[in-house]
Coordinates of C-alpha atoms (C1' of nucleotides) in Angstrom, one line a residue:
Chain K
X5 CA 11.6 96.6 149.7
X6 CA 11.0 96.7 153.9
X7 CA 13.0 99.4 154.5
X8 CA 9.8 100.7 155.5
X9 CA 9.1 98.6 158.1
X10 CA 11.0 100.3 160.6
X11 CA 8.7 102.8 160.7
X12 CA 5.1 100.7 160.8
X13 CA 7.6 99.0 163.4
X14 CA 6.8 100.6 165.9
X15 CA 3.4 101.8 165.5
X16 CA 2.2 98.1 165.4
X17 CA -2.1 99.3 166.1
X18 CA -3.6 97.8 163.6
X19 CA -6.3 100.2 162.3
X20 CA -9.2 98.8 161.1
X21 CA -11.6 101.5 157.7
X22 CA -14.5 101.1 157.1
X23 CA -16.3 101.8 154.1
X24 CA -16.4 105.2 152.8
X25 CA -14.7 106.2 156.1
X26 CA -11.9 108.7 155.9
X27 CA -8.8 108.3 156.9
X28 CA -8.2 112.7 156.1
X29 CA -8.8 115.3 154.4
X30 CA -7.9 117.5 152.0
X31 CA -5.8 120.7 153.1
X32 CA -5.4 118.7 156.7
X33 CA -2.3 118.8 158.7
X34 CA 0.1 116.0 158.3
X35 CA -0.3 113.7 161.4
X36 CA 0.8 110.1 160.4
X37 CA 1.8 108.4 156.9
X38 CA -0.1 105.4 156.5
X39 CA 0.9 101.7 155.8
X40 CA -2.0 99.5 153.0
X41 CA -2.0 96.1 155.1
X42 CA -5.3 95.0 154.0
X43 CA -7.7 96.3 151.2
X44 CA -7.3 99.7 148.9
X45 CA -7.7 103.3 149.5
X46 CA -8.5 105.8 147.3
X47 CA -6.4 109.3 147.1
X48 CA -8.9 111.7 145.7
X49 CA -9.8 115.3 145.1
X50 CA -13.0 117.2 145.3
X51 CA -13.6 120.5 144.0
X52 CA -16.6 122.9 145.5
X53 CA -19.5 122.0 142.6
X54 CA -19.1 117.8 144.1
X55 CA -17.3 116.2 141.4
X56 CA -14.6 114.3 142.1
X57 CA -11.8 113.2 140.6
X58 CA -9.4 109.9 142.2
X59 CA -6.3 110.7 141.4
X60 CA -5.2 107.3 142.6
X61 CA -6.2 103.9 143.8
X62 CA -3.6 102.3 146.9
X63 CA -2.7 99.1 148.1
X64 CA -1.6 96.9 150.3
X65 CA 2.2 97.2 150.6
X66 CA 1.4 100.6 149.5
X67 CA 2.5 104.2 151.6
X68 CA 0.1 107.3 151.7
X69 CA 2.2 109.5 151.7
X70 CA 0.3 113.2 150.4
X71 CA 2.4 116.0 151.7
X72 CA 4.2 116.5 154.7
X73 CA 3.0 119.0 156.0
X74 CA -0.6 119.4 154.1
X75 CA -3.0 116.5 152.2
X76 CA -2.8 117.4 148.9
X77 CA -5.4 114.9 148.5
X78 CA -8.5 113.2 150.5
X79 CA -7.9 109.8 151.3
X80 CA -11.2 106.8 151.1
X81 CA -11.6 103.5 152.1
X82 CA -12.8 102.1 148.8
X83 CA -14.1 99.0 151.1
X84 CA -13.4 98.0 155.1
X85 CA -9.3 98.0 154.7
X86 CA -6.7 98.2 157.6
X87 CA -3.9 100.2 157.9
X88 CA -0.4 100.7 159.2
X89 CA -0.4 104.5 161.2
X90 CA 3.2 105.9 161.5
X91 CA 3.4 109.1 163.1
X92 CA 5.2 112.1 161.2
X93 CA 7.7 111.9 163.9
X94 CA 9.0 108.7 163.9
X95 CA 10.1 110.0 160.2
X96 CA 11.7 113.1 161.3
X97 CA 13.6 110.5 163.9
X98 CA 14.0 108.1 161.2
X99 CA 15.6 111.3 159.6
X100 CA 18.0 111.2 162.3
X101 CA 19.3 107.5 162.2
X102 CA 18.5 107.1 159.2
X103 CA 18.6 109.3 156.4
X104 CA 18.5 106.2 153.0
X105 CA 15.7 104.2 154.5
X106 CA 13.5 107.6 155.1
X107 CA 14.4 108.7 151.6
X108 CA 13.9 105.1 150.8
X109 CA 10.5 105.6 152.1
X110 CA 9.4 108.5 151.0
X111 CA 10.5 107.5 147.4
X112 CA 8.1 104.7 148.1
X113 CA 5.3 106.7 148.6
X114 CA 6.6 108.9 145.7
X115 CA 5.5 105.6 143.8
X116 CA 1.7 106.8 143.8
X117 CA 3.0 110.2 142.5
X118 CA 5.0 108.5 139.8
X119 CA 1.9 106.5 138.9
X120 CA -0.1 109.1 138.4
X121 CA 2.4 111.3 136.4
X122 CA 1.7 107.9 133.7
X123 CA -1.6 108.2 134.7
X124 CA -2.6 111.7 133.3
X125 CA -0.7 110.3 130.3
X126 CA -3.2 108.3 129.9
X127 CA -6.3 110.4 130.3
X128 CA -4.3 113.2 127.2
X129 CA -4.9 110.4 125.0
X130 CA -6.0 107.4 125.4
X131 CA -9.8 106.2 124.0
X132 CA -12.0 105.4 126.9
X133 CA -12.0 101.2 125.7
X134 CA -8.2 101.6 125.9
X135 CA -8.7 103.8 129.5
X136 CA -10.8 100.6 130.5
X137 CA -9.1 97.1 129.0
X138 CA -5.7 99.0 130.9
X139 CA -7.7 99.3 133.8
X140 CA -9.0 95.3 133.9
X141 CA -5.1 95.1 132.3
X142 CA -4.2 96.2 135.6
X143 CA -6.6 94.6 137.8
X144 CA -6.3 91.0 136.6
X145 CA -2.9 91.3 136.8
X146 CA -2.0 93.3 140.3
X147 CA -4.4 89.9 141.3
X148 CA -2.5 87.8 140.0
X149 CA -4.3 86.4 137.4
X150 CA -3.4 85.9 133.6
X151 CA -6.5 85.5 131.6
X152 CA -8.7 82.6 132.7
X153 CA -8.2 83.6 136.7
X154 CA -10.7 85.3 138.8
X155 CA -10.1 88.5 140.4
X156 CA -11.8 90.3 142.5
X157 CA -12.1 94.4 141.7
X158 CA -12.9 96.2 144.6
X159 CA -14.7 99.4 143.5
X160 CA -17.8 100.4 141.5
X161 CA -18.8 101.3 137.8
X162 CA -18.2 105.3 139.2
X163 CA -14.5 104.9 141.3
X164 CA -14.2 103.9 137.9
X165 CA -15.4 106.2 135.7
X166 CA -14.2 109.2 138.2
X167 CA -10.7 107.3 138.6
X168 CA -10.7 107.1 134.7
X169 CA -12.6 110.5 133.1
X170 CA -15.2 109.3 131.7
X171 CA -19.5 109.1 132.6
X172 CA -20.6 106.1 134.6
X173 CA -22.8 105.9 131.8
X174 CA -19.8 105.4 129.8
X175 CA -17.6 102.8 131.9
X176 CA -20.3 100.9 131.3
X177 CA -21.3 100.6 128.4
X178 CA -17.7 100.0 127.3
X179 CA -17.5 97.1 129.9
X180 CA -20.1 95.7 127.7
X181 CA -18.1 95.6 124.6
X182 CA -14.7 93.3 125.9
X183 CA -17.6 90.9 128.0
X184 CA -19.4 90.9 122.9
X185 CA -15.9 91.2 122.1
X186 CA -15.3 88.3 124.7
X187 CA -12.5 89.6 126.9
X188 CA -14.4 90.1 130.0
X189 CA -16.1 87.3 131.5
X190 CA -18.1 88.7 135.0
X191 CA -18.7 86.1 136.5
X192 CA -20.2 88.4 139.4
X193 CA -21.0 91.1 140.5
X194 CA -17.6 92.1 141.8
X195 CA -15.9 89.5 140.0
X196 CA -13.6 89.0 137.2
X197 CA -11.7 87.6 134.4
X198 CA -10.0 89.3 131.2
X199 CA -8.2 87.7 129.1
X200 CA -6.4 91.2 127.6
X201 CA -4.6 89.5 124.1
X202 CA -3.2 91.2 121.4
X203 CA -7.0 92.7 121.0
X204 CA -6.3 94.8 124.1
X205 CA -2.4 95.3 123.9
X206 CA -4.5 97.0 120.1
X207 CA -7.4 98.4 121.3
X208 CA -4.4 100.4 125.0
X209 CA -2.8 101.0 121.0
X210 CA -4.9 103.4 119.5
X211 CA -7.1 100.3 117.7
X212 CA -10.9 101.1 117.7
X213 CA -13.4 98.6 120.3
X214 CA -15.2 97.1 117.0
X215 CA -16.3 92.9 115.6
X216 CA -18.8 94.7 113.5
X217 CA -16.1 95.0 111.0
X218 CA -16.0 91.8 109.3
X219 CA -12.6 91.6 108.4
X220 CA -10.8 90.8 111.9
X221 CA -13.9 89.0 113.2
X222 CA -13.8 88.9 117.9
X223 CA -10.5 85.9 117.7
X224 CA -8.7 85.2 121.0
X225 CA -12.1 85.8 122.9
X226 CA -13.1 83.6 124.9
X227 CA -15.9 81.1 123.4
X228 CA -19.6 81.2 124.0
X229 CA -19.3 77.9 126.1
X230 CA -15.9 78.3 127.6
Chain O
X15 CA 9.7 130.0 153.1
X16 CA 14.0 128.9 153.0
X17 CA 14.4 126.7 155.1
X18 CA 15.9 125.3 151.6
X19 CA 17.7 128.0 151.4
X20 CA 21.5 126.1 153.0
X21 CA 20.5 123.4 151.2
X22 CA 20.6 125.3 147.7
X23 CA 23.7 128.0 150.4
X24 CA 26.3 125.6 149.5
X25 CA 25.6 124.4 145.9
X26 CA 26.7 128.8 145.3
X27 CA 27.3 127.7 141.5
X28 CA 24.3 128.7 139.9
X29 CA 24.0 126.6 135.9
X30 CA 22.6 128.5 133.4
X31 CA 20.7 126.3 131.0
X32 CA 19.8 126.8 126.9
X33 CA 16.6 127.1 125.7
X34 CA 14.4 123.0 125.5
X35 CA 17.7 121.6 127.6
X36 CA 17.4 118.4 129.3
X37 CA 17.9 118.6 132.9
X38 CA 17.1 115.1 133.5
X39 CA 14.8 113.1 132.0
X40 CA 12.6 110.2 133.2
X41 CA 13.9 107.4 134.5
X42 CA 17.4 108.6 135.1
X43 CA 18.5 108.0 139.1
X44 CA 18.0 111.1 141.2
X45 CA 21.7 113.0 142.0
X46 CA 20.7 116.4 142.4
X47 CA 18.0 118.7 143.9
X48 CA 17.1 121.9 141.5
X49 CA 15.2 125.4 141.9
X50 CA 14.9 127.6 140.2
X51 CA 16.7 131.1 139.9
X52 CA 15.3 132.5 136.4
X53 CA 13.5 131.7 133.7
X54 CA 10.4 128.8 133.4
X55 CA 11.1 124.6 133.5
X56 CA 8.7 121.6 132.6
X57 CA 7.9 118.4 133.9
X58 CA 7.0 115.8 131.7
X59 CA 6.5 111.9 130.4
X60 CA 6.9 111.6 126.7
X61 CA 4.8 108.8 125.2
X62 CA 6.7 106.5 123.7
X63 CA 4.4 106.9 120.0
X64 CA 6.3 110.9 120.7
X65 CA 3.2 112.2 122.6
X66 CA 4.2 114.4 125.5
X67 CA 2.3 115.6 128.3
X68 CA 3.2 118.1 130.4
X69 CA 2.6 117.9 134.1
X70 CA 3.6 121.1 135.4
X71 CA 5.3 124.2 134.5
X72 CA 8.5 125.7 137.2
X73 CA 9.2 129.0 137.8
X74 CA 11.6 130.8 140.4
X75 CA 10.8 129.1 144.2
X76 CA 10.5 126.4 143.4
X77 CA 12.2 123.7 143.6
X78 CA 12.6 120.2 141.4
X79 CA 12.4 116.5 143.0
X80 CA 10.7 114.9 141.1
X81 CA 10.9 111.5 142.8
X82 CA 13.9 110.2 145.4
X83 CA 15.7 107.4 144.0
X84 CA 13.9 107.2 140.5
X85 CA 13.3 111.0 139.0
X86 CA 9.5 109.8 137.4
X87 CA 9.2 112.5 134.6
X88 CA 11.5 114.7 133.4
X89 CA 12.3 118.3 132.8
X90 CA 13.4 120.3 129.7
X91 CA 13.9 124.9 129.7
X92 CA 10.9 126.0 127.9
X93 CA 13.1 129.1 127.3
X94 CA 16.8 129.8 128.9
X95 CA 16.6 129.3 133.2
X96 CA 18.7 129.1 135.8
X97 CA 18.6 126.8 138.5
X98 CA 20.5 126.3 141.6
X99 CA 22.1 122.4 141.9
X100 CA 21.7 120.4 145.5
X101 CA 23.5 116.8 145.8
X102 CA 21.4 114.8 147.7
X103 CA 23.5 113.3 149.4
X104 CA 23.1 117.0 150.4
X105 CA 19.9 116.4 151.6
X106 CA 20.8 113.0 153.4
X107 CA 23.3 115.6 155.9
X108 CA 20.6 117.3 156.6
X109 CA 18.6 115.1 157.0
X110 CA 20.3 114.5 159.7
X111 CA 21.2 118.0 160.5
X112 CA 17.8 118.9 160.6
X113 CA 14.7 117.6 159.8
X114 CA 12.8 119.6 160.1
X115 CA 14.8 121.6 157.2
X116 CA 14.6 118.6 155.6
X117 CA 10.9 118.0 155.7
X118 CA 10.5 121.5 155.0
X119 CA 12.8 121.2 151.9
X120 CA 11.1 118.5 150.4
X121 CA 6.9 120.0 151.3
X122 CA 8.5 122.9 149.2
X123 CA 8.9 119.8 146.5
X124 CA 5.8 118.6 146.8
X125 CA 3.7 121.4 146.0
X126 CA 4.2 120.7 142.6
X127 CA 2.4 117.8 143.0
X128 CA 0.2 119.2 144.8
X129 CA -0.6 121.4 141.8
X130 CA -0.6 118.3 139.9
X131 CA -3.2 116.7 141.8
X132 CA -5.5 120.1 140.8
X133 CA -4.6 119.9 136.8
X134 CA -5.7 116.4 136.7
X135 CA -9.4 117.7 138.5
X136 CA -9.2 120.1 135.3
X137 CA -8.9 118.0 132.7
X138 CA -11.1 116.5 134.0
X139 CA -14.1 117.9 132.9
X140 CA -13.1 122.0 132.5
X141 CA -14.4 123.1 128.8
X142 CA -11.3 123.5 126.7
X143 CA -12.2 127.2 126.8
X144 CA -12.6 126.9 131.1
X145 CA -9.0 125.8 130.4
X146 CA -7.4 128.3 128.9
X147 CA -9.0 130.8 130.7
X148 CA -7.6 130.0 134.2
X149 CA -4.4 129.4 132.3
X150 CA -4.4 133.0 131.2
X151 CA -5.8 133.8 135.4
X152 CA -2.6 131.7 136.5
X153 CA -0.5 133.1 134.5
X154 CA -1.8 137.4 134.7
X155 CA -1.6 137.2 138.9
X156 CA 2.0 135.3 139.2
X157 CA 3.3 137.8 137.1
X158 CA 1.1 140.5 139.3
X159 CA -0.7 141.8 136.3
X160 CA -4.3 142.8 137.2
X161 CA -6.6 143.3 134.2
X162 CA -4.9 146.4 133.2
X163 CA -1.0 145.1 133.4
X164 CA 0.9 143.5 130.9
X165 CA 2.5 139.4 131.2
X166 CA 4.7 137.2 129.2
X167 CA 3.3 134.0 128.2
X168 CA 7.1 131.9 127.9
X169 CA 6.2 128.7 126.2
X170 CA 4.3 128.3 123.1
X171 CA 0.9 127.9 121.5
X172 CA 2.2 124.1 121.1
X173 CA 3.3 123.8 125.9
X174 CA 0.6 125.2 126.0
X175 CA -1.7 122.6 124.5
X176 CA 0.2 119.6 126.5
X177 CA -0.1 121.2 129.4
X178 CA -4.1 121.6 129.5
X179 CA -4.5 118.0 127.6
X180 CA -5.6 119.3 124.2
X181 CA -5.1 119.7 120.8
X182 CA -3.4 123.0 119.1
X183 CA -5.4 124.6 117.1
X184 CA -8.3 124.2 120.2
X185 CA -5.6 126.1 121.6
X186 CA -5.5 128.7 118.6
X187 CA -8.6 129.3 118.3
X188 CA -9.8 129.7 121.8
X189 CA -6.6 132.2 122.3
X190 CA -9.2 134.5 119.0
X191 CA -11.9 134.0 121.2
X192 CA -11.0 135.3 124.5
X193 CA -9.6 138.4 122.3
X194 CA -13.1 139.2 120.2
X195 CA -15.1 138.9 124.0
X196 CA -12.6 141.3 124.0
X197 CA -10.7 139.6 127.3
X198 CA -8.1 138.7 126.0
X199 CA -5.6 141.4 124.6
X200 CA -2.1 140.6 122.7
X201 CA 0.8 142.9 122.9
X202 CA 3.4 141.6 121.7
X203 CA 4.6 137.2 119.9
X204 CA 3.9 136.3 124.2
X205 CA 2.5 139.3 126.1
X206 CA -1.1 139.7 127.0
X207 CA -3.5 141.4 128.9
X208 CA -6.7 139.5 130.8
X209 CA -9.4 140.3 131.9
X210 CA -10.7 137.1 133.9
X211 CA -13.4 139.2 135.0
X212 CA -16.9 137.8 136.1
X213 CA -17.2 136.4 132.5
X214 CA -13.9 134.8 133.1
X215 CA -14.7 133.1 136.2
X216 CA -18.4 132.3 134.7
X217 CA -16.2 130.4 132.2
X218 CA -14.2 128.1 134.1
X219 CA -17.7 128.0 136.1
X220 CA -18.4 126.0 132.9
X221 CA -20.9 128.8 130.7
X222 CA -19.9 128.4 127.0
X223 CA -18.0 130.9 125.8
X224 CA -20.5 132.8 123.2
X225 CA -21.2 136.5 122.1
X226 CA -23.1 135.5 120.1
X227 CA -26.4 135.0 122.2
X228 CA -28.1 138.3 122.6
X229 CA -28.6 137.8 126.2
X230 CA -25.3 139.3 127.3
X231 CA -23.6 141.5 124.7
X232 CA -19.8 140.7 126.2
X233 CA -19.6 143.6 128.6
X234 CA -16.4 144.1 131.0
X235 CA -14.4 142.8 128.1
X236 CA -11.3 145.6 127.2
X237 CA -13.3 148.3 124.3
X238 CA -11.6 148.9 121.0
X239 CA -10.2 151.6 121.4
X240 CA -9.0 151.5 124.8
Chain N
dC10 C1' -41.3 91.0 149.8
dG11 C1' -40.5 96.5 149.5
dG12 C1' -37.3 100.0 148.3
dC13 C1' -33.4 101.5 146.3
dG14 C1' -28.6 102.5 144.4
dA15 C1' -26.0 101.1 141.7
dT16 C1' -26.3 99.7 136.3
dT17 C1' -28.1 99.0 131.7
dT18 C1' -30.3 100.4 127.6
dG19 C1' -31.3 104.5 124.5
dA20 C1' -31.4 108.3 121.6
dA21 C1' -29.9 112.9 120.4
dT22 C1' -26.1 116.4 121.2
dT23 C1' -22.1 118.5 121.0
dA24 C1' -17.4 119.6 122.1
dC25 C1' -13.0 118.4 120.4
dA26 C1' -9.9 116.4 117.6
dT27 C1' -7.8 115.7 112.5
dC28 C1' -6.9 116.7 108.2
dA29 C1' -5.0 120.8 105.0
dA30 C1' -3.6 124.6 104.1
dT31 C1' -2.4 128.6 104.2
dC32 C1' 0.2 133.1 107.1
dT33 C1' 2.9 135.7 110.3
dA34 C1' 6.9 136.5 112.6
dG35 C1' 11.3 137.4 113.6
dG36 C1' 16.1 135.2 111.9
dT37 C1' 19.2 134.8 108.8
dG38 C1' 22.2 135.3 105.3
dG39 C1' 23.1 138.4 101.0
Chain D
dC26 C1' 18.7 146.7 105.5
dC27 C1' 16.0 144.3 102.9
dA28 C1' 14.3 139.6 101.1
dC29 C1' 13.7 134.6 102.1
dC30 C1' 12.9 131.4 105.1
dT31 C1' 10.7 128.0 108.6
dA32 C1' 8.3 127.0 113.0
dG33 C1' 5.3 128.8 115.0
dA34 C1' 0.6 130.0 115.0
dT35 C1' -4.4 130.3 112.6
dT36 C1' -8.1 129.2 109.1
dG37 C1' -11.7 126.3 107.3
dA38 C1' -14.1 121.9 106.9
dT39 C1' -15.9 117.8 108.6
dG40 C1' -15.6 113.4 111.4
dT41 C1' -16.7 110.7 115.6
dA42 C1' -16.0 110.0 120.0
dA43 C1' -17.5 110.6 124.1
dT44 C1' -21.3 113.2 127.4
dT45 C1' -25.5 114.0 128.6
dC46 C1' -30.4 113.2 129.4
dA47 C1' -33.8 110.1 130.5
dA48 C1' -35.5 105.9 131.7
dA49 C1' -35.4 100.7 132.5
dT50 C1' -33.7 97.6 134.3
dC51 C1' -31.4 95.1 138.2
dG52 C1' -28.7 93.2 142.3
dC53 C1' -27.7 93.5 147.1
dC54 C1' -30.8 95.0 152.0
dG55 C1' -33.0 95.3 155.3

DNA sequence: CGGCGATTTGAATTACATCAATCTAGGTGG
DNA sequence: CCACCTAGATTGATGTAATTCAAATCGCCG
């Protein structure tokens, strides 16, 4: 868990990163490791033509280490965030002092890669509705929210689209569908309630989203005046 | 370059891996690092439903380190391959002895991640033809082959499809189109010649593949009796 | 109370997947 | 050495999910 505490304990200077500010750019030399304390950071690659692809969203507790010498992606704050910064020299020192701890620290940053690997799997084969259902479930779970608890999503639909490999319009449409199906409720701009339920599970398993076919009329969702 | 030689020098026992054999499975504990000497290895994730997604192809010189404690993907030999194996304990030792070398070694394995990051970008936005054009160009370049030089592709179309996020039929069709356009020539089963040229570049930049529109009649390809 | 980016909604298009045969290469055994 | 066999590759026909383009609306900020 906090074998990484050691290295970040030294760098006791929380950095406040305003919304949209870049932590580092792709191809820049790696000067430090970061650990997120508050907020949300996105790892992304930018194409020449201006297109942007979000590889991962990082949350408090996550360690950012996109390369040891050169960053393989850039990092930007999705919303105002707080990070701790540890110079790479500290990592090299830790390697000598306590290699196991250093390995654990690196493993923590590998979690991001692991997530990325599985994310690719999702992009390959899941439908738009399944991807978004998964995403909402993830966000809800992260916030410790069950079906009825409200949670906040810090990123805008554009971010979600660039993360899930969809057009922004598609994201909007699927949101509307999920809401119509009674699974999603929009409390306010970026506050939701999501009841993944069996329906969502089936969705993620490949079923198409439709309440038009009479067979199974949108059960297990929210009732209109819930 | 060969800062990694140190760690692999100790493990002087080349391992011959037959075609299709698994080096390690996802979620298995990490016992060793590998360096490929000959052949080709694929990193992949397998979904519950049997679907397979290839995250990367690794070639001689590449270091495999998919996680430090638990593998985030499994590895299988695409064709008969030779690898060197260094126990993780050797890496921990190296950290103490020569942290910079250890970092360099890990950086080498991060190259795979970097490639993966950009691969995601391609999956997001490139057309089937563009992906395959890129893939062929990559393979040709890897073999040091220019337009007329022949190169071998060790993987079958199924592998290519699972790597590029396409159906095998689509791969076959695009191959046929590229051949008809005079850019690709199939010398034998898995030996090709590929002239990426301006056409391929435009393709990768988003242009659709067609020789039917009279405007630009498949120039710069191979002539029939070339 | 305007201004503007972010969303929503609609209609039309299309690239790719899917399903279903057929064909081929090359390894196998007689 | 040749006919057989099978996984892999090819080809065709069809369907559709998601993109694209375009326009209206919303929500927030100054």
